[in-house]
CSV table of C-alpha atoms in Angstrom, one decimal:
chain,number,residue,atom,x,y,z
P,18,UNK,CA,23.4,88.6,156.6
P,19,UNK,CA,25.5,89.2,159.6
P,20,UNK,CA,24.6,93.3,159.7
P,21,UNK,CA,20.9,91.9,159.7
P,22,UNK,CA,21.6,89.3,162.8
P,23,UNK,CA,23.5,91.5,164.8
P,24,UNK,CA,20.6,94.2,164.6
P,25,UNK,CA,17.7,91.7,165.6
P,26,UNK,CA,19.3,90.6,168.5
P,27,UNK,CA,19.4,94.4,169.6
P,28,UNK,CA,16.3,94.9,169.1
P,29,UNK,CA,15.5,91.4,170.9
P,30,UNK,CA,17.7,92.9,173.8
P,31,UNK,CA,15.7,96.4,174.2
P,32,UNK,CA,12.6,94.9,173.3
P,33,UNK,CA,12.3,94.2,177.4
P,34,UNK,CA,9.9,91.3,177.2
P,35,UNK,CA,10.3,89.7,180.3
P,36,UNK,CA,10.4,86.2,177.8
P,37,UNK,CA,13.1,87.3,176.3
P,38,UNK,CA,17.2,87.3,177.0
P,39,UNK,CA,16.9,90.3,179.5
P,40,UNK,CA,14.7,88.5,181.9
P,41,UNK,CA,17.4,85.4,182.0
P,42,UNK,CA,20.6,88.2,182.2
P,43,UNK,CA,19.2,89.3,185.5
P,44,UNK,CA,18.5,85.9,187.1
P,45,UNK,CA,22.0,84.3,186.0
P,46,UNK,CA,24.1,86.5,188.0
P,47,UNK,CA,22.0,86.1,191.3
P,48,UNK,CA,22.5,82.0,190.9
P,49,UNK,CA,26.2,82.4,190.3
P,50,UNK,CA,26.4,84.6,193.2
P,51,UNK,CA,24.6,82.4,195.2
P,52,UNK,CA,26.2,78.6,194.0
P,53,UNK,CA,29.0,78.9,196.1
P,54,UNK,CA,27.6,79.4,199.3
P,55,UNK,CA,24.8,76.9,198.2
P,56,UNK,CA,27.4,74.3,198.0
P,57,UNK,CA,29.0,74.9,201.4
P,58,UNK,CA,25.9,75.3,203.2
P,59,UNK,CA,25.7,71.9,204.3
P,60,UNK,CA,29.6,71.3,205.1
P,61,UNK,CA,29.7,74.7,207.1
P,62,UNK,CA,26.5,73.3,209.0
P,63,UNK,CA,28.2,69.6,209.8
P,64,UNK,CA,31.2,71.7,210.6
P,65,UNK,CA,29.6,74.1,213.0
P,66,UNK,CA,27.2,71.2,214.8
P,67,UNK,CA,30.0,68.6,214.9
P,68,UNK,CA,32.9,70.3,215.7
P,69,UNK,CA,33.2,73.7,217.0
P,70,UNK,CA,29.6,73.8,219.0
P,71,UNK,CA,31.4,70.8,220.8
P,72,UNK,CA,34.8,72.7,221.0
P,73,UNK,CA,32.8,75.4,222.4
P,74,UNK,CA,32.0,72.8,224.9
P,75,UNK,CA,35.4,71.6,225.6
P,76,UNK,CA,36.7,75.5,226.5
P,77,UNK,CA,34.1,75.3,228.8
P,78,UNK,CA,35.1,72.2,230.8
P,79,UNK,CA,38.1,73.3,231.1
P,80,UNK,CA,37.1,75.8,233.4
P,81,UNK,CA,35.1,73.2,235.3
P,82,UNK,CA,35.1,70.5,237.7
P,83,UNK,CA,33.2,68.6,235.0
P,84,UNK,CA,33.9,64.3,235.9
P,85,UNK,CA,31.2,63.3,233.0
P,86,UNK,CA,28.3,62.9,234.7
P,87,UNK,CA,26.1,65.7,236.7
P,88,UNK,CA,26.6,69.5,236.1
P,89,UNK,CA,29.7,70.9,235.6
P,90,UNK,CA,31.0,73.8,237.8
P,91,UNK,CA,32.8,76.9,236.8
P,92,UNK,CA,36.6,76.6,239.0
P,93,UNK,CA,38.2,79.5,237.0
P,94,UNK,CA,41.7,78.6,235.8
P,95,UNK,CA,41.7,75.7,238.9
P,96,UNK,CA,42.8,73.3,236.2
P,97,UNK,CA,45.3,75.2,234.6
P,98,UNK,CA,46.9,75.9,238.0
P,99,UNK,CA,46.9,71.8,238.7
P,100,UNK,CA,48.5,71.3,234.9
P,101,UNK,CA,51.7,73.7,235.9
P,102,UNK,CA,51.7,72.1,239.6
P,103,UNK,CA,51.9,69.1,237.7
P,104,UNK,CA,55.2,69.3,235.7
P,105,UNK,CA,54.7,65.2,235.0
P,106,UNK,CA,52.1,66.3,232.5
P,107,UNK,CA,54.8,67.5,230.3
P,108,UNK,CA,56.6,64.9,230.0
P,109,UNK,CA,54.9,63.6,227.6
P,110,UNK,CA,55.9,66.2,225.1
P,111,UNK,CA,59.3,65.0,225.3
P,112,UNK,CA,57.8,61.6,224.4
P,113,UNK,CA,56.6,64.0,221.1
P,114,UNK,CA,60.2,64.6,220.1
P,115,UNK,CA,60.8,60.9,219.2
P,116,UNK,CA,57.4,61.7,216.8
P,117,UNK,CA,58.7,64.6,215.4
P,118,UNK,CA,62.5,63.0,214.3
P,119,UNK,CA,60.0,59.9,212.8
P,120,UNK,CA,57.8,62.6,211.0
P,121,UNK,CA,61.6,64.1,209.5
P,122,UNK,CA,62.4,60.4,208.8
P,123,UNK,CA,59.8,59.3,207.4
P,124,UNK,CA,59.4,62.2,204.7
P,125,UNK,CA,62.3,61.9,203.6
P,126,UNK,CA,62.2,58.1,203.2
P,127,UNK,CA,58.7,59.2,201.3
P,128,UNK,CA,60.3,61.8,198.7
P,129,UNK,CA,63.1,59.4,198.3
P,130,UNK,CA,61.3,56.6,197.2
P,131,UNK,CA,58.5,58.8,195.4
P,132,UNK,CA,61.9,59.9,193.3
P,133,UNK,CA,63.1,56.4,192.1
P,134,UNK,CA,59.9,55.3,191.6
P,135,UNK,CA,59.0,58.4,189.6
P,136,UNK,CA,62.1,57.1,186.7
P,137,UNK,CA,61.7,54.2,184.9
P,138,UNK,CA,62.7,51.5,187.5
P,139,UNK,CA,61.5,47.5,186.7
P,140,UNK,CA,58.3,46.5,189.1
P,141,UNK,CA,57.4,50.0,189.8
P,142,UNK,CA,53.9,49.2,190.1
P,143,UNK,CA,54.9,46.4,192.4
P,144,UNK,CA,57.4,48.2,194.4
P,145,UNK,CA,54.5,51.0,194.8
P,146,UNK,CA,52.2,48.5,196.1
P,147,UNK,CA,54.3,47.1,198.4
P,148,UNK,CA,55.0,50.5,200.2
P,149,UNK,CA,51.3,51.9,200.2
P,150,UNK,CA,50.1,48.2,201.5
P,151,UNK,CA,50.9,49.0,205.0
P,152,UNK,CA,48.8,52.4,205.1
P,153,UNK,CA,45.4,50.2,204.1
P,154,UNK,CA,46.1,47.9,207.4
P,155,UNK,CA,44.2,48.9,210.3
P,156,UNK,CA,45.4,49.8,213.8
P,157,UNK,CA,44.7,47.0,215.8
P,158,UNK,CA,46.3,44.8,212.9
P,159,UNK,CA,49.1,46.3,213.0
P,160,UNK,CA,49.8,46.5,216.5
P,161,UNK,CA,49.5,42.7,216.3
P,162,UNK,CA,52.1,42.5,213.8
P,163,UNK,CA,53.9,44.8,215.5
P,164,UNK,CA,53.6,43.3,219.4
P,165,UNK,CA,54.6,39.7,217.8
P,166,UNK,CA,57.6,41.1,215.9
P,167,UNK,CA,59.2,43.1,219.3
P,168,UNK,CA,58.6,40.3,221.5
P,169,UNK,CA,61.3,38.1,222.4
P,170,UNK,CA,62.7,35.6,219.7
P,171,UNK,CA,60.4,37.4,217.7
P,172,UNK,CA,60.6,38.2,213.9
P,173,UNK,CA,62.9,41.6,214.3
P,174,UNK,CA,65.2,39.0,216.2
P,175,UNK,CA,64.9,36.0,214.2
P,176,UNK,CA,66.2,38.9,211.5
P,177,UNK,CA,68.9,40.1,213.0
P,178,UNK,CA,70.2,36.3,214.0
P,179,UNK,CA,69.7,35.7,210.3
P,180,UNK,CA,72.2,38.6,209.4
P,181,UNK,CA,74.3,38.2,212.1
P,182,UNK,CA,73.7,40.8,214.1
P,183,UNK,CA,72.0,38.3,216.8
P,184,UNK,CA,74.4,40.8,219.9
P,185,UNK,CA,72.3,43.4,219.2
P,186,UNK,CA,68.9,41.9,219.8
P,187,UNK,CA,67.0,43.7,222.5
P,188,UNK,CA,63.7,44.1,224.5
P,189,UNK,CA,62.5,46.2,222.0
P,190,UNK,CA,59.1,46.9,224.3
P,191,UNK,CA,60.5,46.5,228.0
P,192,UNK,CA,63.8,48.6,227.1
P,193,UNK,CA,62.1,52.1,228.2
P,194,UNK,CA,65.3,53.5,226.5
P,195,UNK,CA,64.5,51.9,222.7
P,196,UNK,CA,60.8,51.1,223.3
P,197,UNK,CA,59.7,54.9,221.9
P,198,UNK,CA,62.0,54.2,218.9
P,199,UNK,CA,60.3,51.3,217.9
P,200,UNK,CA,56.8,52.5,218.7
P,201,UNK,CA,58.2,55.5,216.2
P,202,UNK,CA,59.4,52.9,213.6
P,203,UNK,CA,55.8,51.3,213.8
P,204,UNK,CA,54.4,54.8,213.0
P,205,UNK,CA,56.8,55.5,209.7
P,206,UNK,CA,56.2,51.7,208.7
P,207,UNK,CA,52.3,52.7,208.6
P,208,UNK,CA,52.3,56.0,206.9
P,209,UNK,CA,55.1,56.0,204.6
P,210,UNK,CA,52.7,54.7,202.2
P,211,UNK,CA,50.4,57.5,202.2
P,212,UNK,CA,53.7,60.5,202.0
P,213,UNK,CA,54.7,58.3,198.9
P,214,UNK,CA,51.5,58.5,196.7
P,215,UNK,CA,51.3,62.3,197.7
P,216,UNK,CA,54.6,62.9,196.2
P,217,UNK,CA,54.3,60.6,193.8
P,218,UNK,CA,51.6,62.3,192.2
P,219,UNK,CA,52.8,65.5,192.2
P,220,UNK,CA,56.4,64.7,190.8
P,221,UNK,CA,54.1,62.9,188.0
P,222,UNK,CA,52.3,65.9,187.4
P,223,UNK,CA,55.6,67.8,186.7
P,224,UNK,CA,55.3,68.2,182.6
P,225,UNK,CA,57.3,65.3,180.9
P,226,UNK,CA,58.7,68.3,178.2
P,227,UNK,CA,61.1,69.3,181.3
P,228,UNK,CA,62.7,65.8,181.9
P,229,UNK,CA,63.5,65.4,178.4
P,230,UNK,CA,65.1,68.8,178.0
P,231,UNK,CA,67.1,68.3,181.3
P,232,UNK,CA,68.1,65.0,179.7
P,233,UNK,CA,69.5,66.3,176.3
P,234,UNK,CA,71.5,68.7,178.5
P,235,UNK,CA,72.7,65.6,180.0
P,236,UNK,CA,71.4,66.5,183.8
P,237,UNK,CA,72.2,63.5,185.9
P,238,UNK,CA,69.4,62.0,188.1
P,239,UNK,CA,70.1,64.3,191.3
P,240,UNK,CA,70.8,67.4,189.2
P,241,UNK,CA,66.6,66.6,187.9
P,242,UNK,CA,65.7,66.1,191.5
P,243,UNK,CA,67.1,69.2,192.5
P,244,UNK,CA,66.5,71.9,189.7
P,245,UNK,CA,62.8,70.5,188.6
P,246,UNK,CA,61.2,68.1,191.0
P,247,UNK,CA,61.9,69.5,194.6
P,248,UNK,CA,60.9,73.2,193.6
P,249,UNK,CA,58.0,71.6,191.8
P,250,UNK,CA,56.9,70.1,194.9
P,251,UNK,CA,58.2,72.1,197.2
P,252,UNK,CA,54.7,74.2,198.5
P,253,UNK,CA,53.7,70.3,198.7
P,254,UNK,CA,56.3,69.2,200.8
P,255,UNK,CA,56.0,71.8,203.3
P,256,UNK,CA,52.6,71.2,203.6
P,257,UNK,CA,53.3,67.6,204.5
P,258,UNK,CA,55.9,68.4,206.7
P,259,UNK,CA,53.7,71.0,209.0
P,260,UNK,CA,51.0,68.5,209.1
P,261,UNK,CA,53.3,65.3,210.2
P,262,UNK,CA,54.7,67.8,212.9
P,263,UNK,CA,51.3,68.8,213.7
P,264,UNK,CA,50.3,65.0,213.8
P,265,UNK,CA,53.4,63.5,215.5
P,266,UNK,CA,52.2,65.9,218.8
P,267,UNK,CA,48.9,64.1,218.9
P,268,UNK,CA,50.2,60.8,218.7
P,269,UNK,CA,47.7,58.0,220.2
P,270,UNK,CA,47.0,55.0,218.1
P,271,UNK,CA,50.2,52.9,218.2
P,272,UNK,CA,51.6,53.6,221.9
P,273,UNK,CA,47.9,52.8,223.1
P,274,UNK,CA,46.8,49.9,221.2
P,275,UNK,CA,50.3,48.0,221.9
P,276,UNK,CA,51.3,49.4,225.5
P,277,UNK,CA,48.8,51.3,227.0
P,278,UNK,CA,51.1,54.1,227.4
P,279,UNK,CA,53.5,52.0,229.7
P,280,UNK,CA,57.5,51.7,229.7
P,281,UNK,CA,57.4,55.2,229.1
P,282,UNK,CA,55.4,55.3,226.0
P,283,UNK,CA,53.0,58.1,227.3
P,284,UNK,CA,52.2,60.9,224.5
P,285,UNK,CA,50.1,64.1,225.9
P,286,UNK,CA,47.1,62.6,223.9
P,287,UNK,CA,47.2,59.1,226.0
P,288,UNK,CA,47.4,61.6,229.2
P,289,UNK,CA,44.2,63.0,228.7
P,290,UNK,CA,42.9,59.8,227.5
P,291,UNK,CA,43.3,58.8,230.6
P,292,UNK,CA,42.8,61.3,232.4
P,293,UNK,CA,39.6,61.7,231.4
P,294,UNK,CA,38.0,58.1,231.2
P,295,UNK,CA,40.6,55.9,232.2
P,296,UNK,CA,41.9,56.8,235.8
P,297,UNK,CA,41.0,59.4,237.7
P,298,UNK,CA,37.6,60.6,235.1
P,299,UNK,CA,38.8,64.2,235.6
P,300,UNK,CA,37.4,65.6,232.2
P,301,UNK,CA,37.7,69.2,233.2
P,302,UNK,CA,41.5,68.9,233.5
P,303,UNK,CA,41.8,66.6,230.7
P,304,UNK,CA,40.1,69.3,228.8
P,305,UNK,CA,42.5,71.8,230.0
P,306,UNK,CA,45.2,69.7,228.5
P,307,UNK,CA,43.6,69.7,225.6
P,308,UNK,CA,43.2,73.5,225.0
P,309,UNK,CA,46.8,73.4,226.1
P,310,UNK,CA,47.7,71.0,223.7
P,311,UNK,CA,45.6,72.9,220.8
P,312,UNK,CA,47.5,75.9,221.7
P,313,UNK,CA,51.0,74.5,221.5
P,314,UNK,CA,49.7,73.1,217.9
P,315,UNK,CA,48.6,76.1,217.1
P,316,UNK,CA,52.1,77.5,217.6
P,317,UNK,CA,53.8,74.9,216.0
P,318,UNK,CA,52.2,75.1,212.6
P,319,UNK,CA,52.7,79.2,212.4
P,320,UNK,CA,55.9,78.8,213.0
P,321,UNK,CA,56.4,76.5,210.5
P,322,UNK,CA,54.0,78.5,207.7
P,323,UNK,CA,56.9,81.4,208.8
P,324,UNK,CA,59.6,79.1,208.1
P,325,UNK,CA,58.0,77.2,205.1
P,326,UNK,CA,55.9,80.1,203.7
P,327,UNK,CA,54.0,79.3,200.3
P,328,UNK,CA,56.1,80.1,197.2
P,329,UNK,CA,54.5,80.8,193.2
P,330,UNK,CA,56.3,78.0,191.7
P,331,UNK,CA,57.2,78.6,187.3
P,332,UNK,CA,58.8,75.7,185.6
P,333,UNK,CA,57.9,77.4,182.2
């Protein structure tokens, strides 16, 4: 029965009907060739018309006297020359730095937590809730919470009164020596959250066969953290980290919505704000700042893919 079946289906194969199996062999390939790029034609397009036509655009004004209105003129590298004349541009990078040791801070408050949580702790589901809740909070909510609980007498007061530490209590927003501190707290506070589900998830997607092993060779909590979970994770982590590091230079929201920029809260991003359509409406220097700004990004990150490059990762 089978020699009989195997030879009608040859001769179905070289029979060449174009009805028959043959016809379909030599379309399939031409739609799995094609799915792909069917898929990221319209992805590629919002891309292209959304974001680098208009970055096109930016390199552009940056070589102009563009002010947002009329027709912009080419000036050469006129703005480039005003950003190095201008060393009080930079100082909002050092503003940055205070991002950067909150990005450190805050991931490893995230992997901490995502560790505990990841064992069989009481409430989990409610402790995990209560960290994630900040993250689903909007801006301007926040920086209400926020503005009420730095302000005199306020609730971070009231707290440390409560606790006897009332000799410490400060003007957490006027102090220009704590205020980017606590605008950096605000910033861990809000996106904790999301670094916790990240590497909750993945810890969870470590295989439970590993745990139980390392537990019948008696490996204590720390010894499971640090010879399964962190190289499970590890291309994960280092991906987070880049991109908080990337982030924490283009830090905006909080500083803006709850200062302005004042007391010395000024990142580079709230510069060209400004500097654009704020203050002086100079978008042809703020875009210079921003190619600047890209570049210095752009750095950033490949030094860090050099220092944190991606590892194959076997826990077979």
């Amino acid at each position: 029965m089978t020699v009989v079946m195997g030879r009608a289906a040859r001769e179905a194969r070289g029979s060449g009907s174009p009805r028959g199996g043959s016809g379909r062999a030599r379309k399939q390939p031409l739609l799995t060739t094609l799915t792909p790029y069917l898929f990221l034609l319209v992805p590629v397009t919002l891309l292209l018309v959304f974001v680098y036509l208009p970055s096109i655009d930016l390199v552009w004004y940056g070589f102009s006297d563009y002010a947002g209105l009329g027709t912009p003129k080419w000036v050469g590298l006129a703005n480039y020359q005003e950003v190095y004349q201008r060393p009080e541009l930079f100082r909002a990078f050092w503003v940055s730095l205070y991002y950067m040791v909150g990005s450190v801070v805050q991931m490893v408050l995230a992997l901490y937590l995502a560790t505990v949580l990841s064992f069989s702790v009481r409430f989990r589901n409610l402790w995990k809730g209560i960290i994630f809740f900040p993250f689903l909070l909007n801006t301007v909510a926040i920086a209400m919470i926020f503005q009420f609980a730095f302000q005199e007498n306020g609730t971070v007061d009231a707290v440390l009164s409560l606790v006897g530490l009332g000799s410490v209590k400060q003007q957490w927003l006027g102090n220009t020596s704590i205020v980017n501190w606590s605008m950096v707290t605000v910033s861990i506070w809000r996106y904790l959250g999301l670094n916790f589900v990240i590497f909750l998830g993945a810890i969870q997607s470590i295989p439970g066969a590993l745990y139980e092993a390392a537990d019948l060779d008696g490996a204590s909590r720390w010894q499971q953290f640090r010879y399964i979970i962190f190289p499970g994770i590890k291309p994960l982590v280092a991906l987070s980290f880049i991109l908080s590091i990337a982030g924490s230079l283009a830090a905006f929201d909080t500083p803006y919505i709850i200062l302005k920029g004042a007391n010395g809260t000024q990142t580079f991003v709230i510069e060209i704000v400004q500097l654009a359509f704020v203050e002086s409406h100079k978008v042809g220097l703020a875009s210079a700042l921003a190619i600047i700004l890209l570049v210095i990004t752009l750095i950033v990150v490949v030094g860090l893919r050099r220092l944190l490059p991606d590892e194959k990762v076997n826990l077979t």
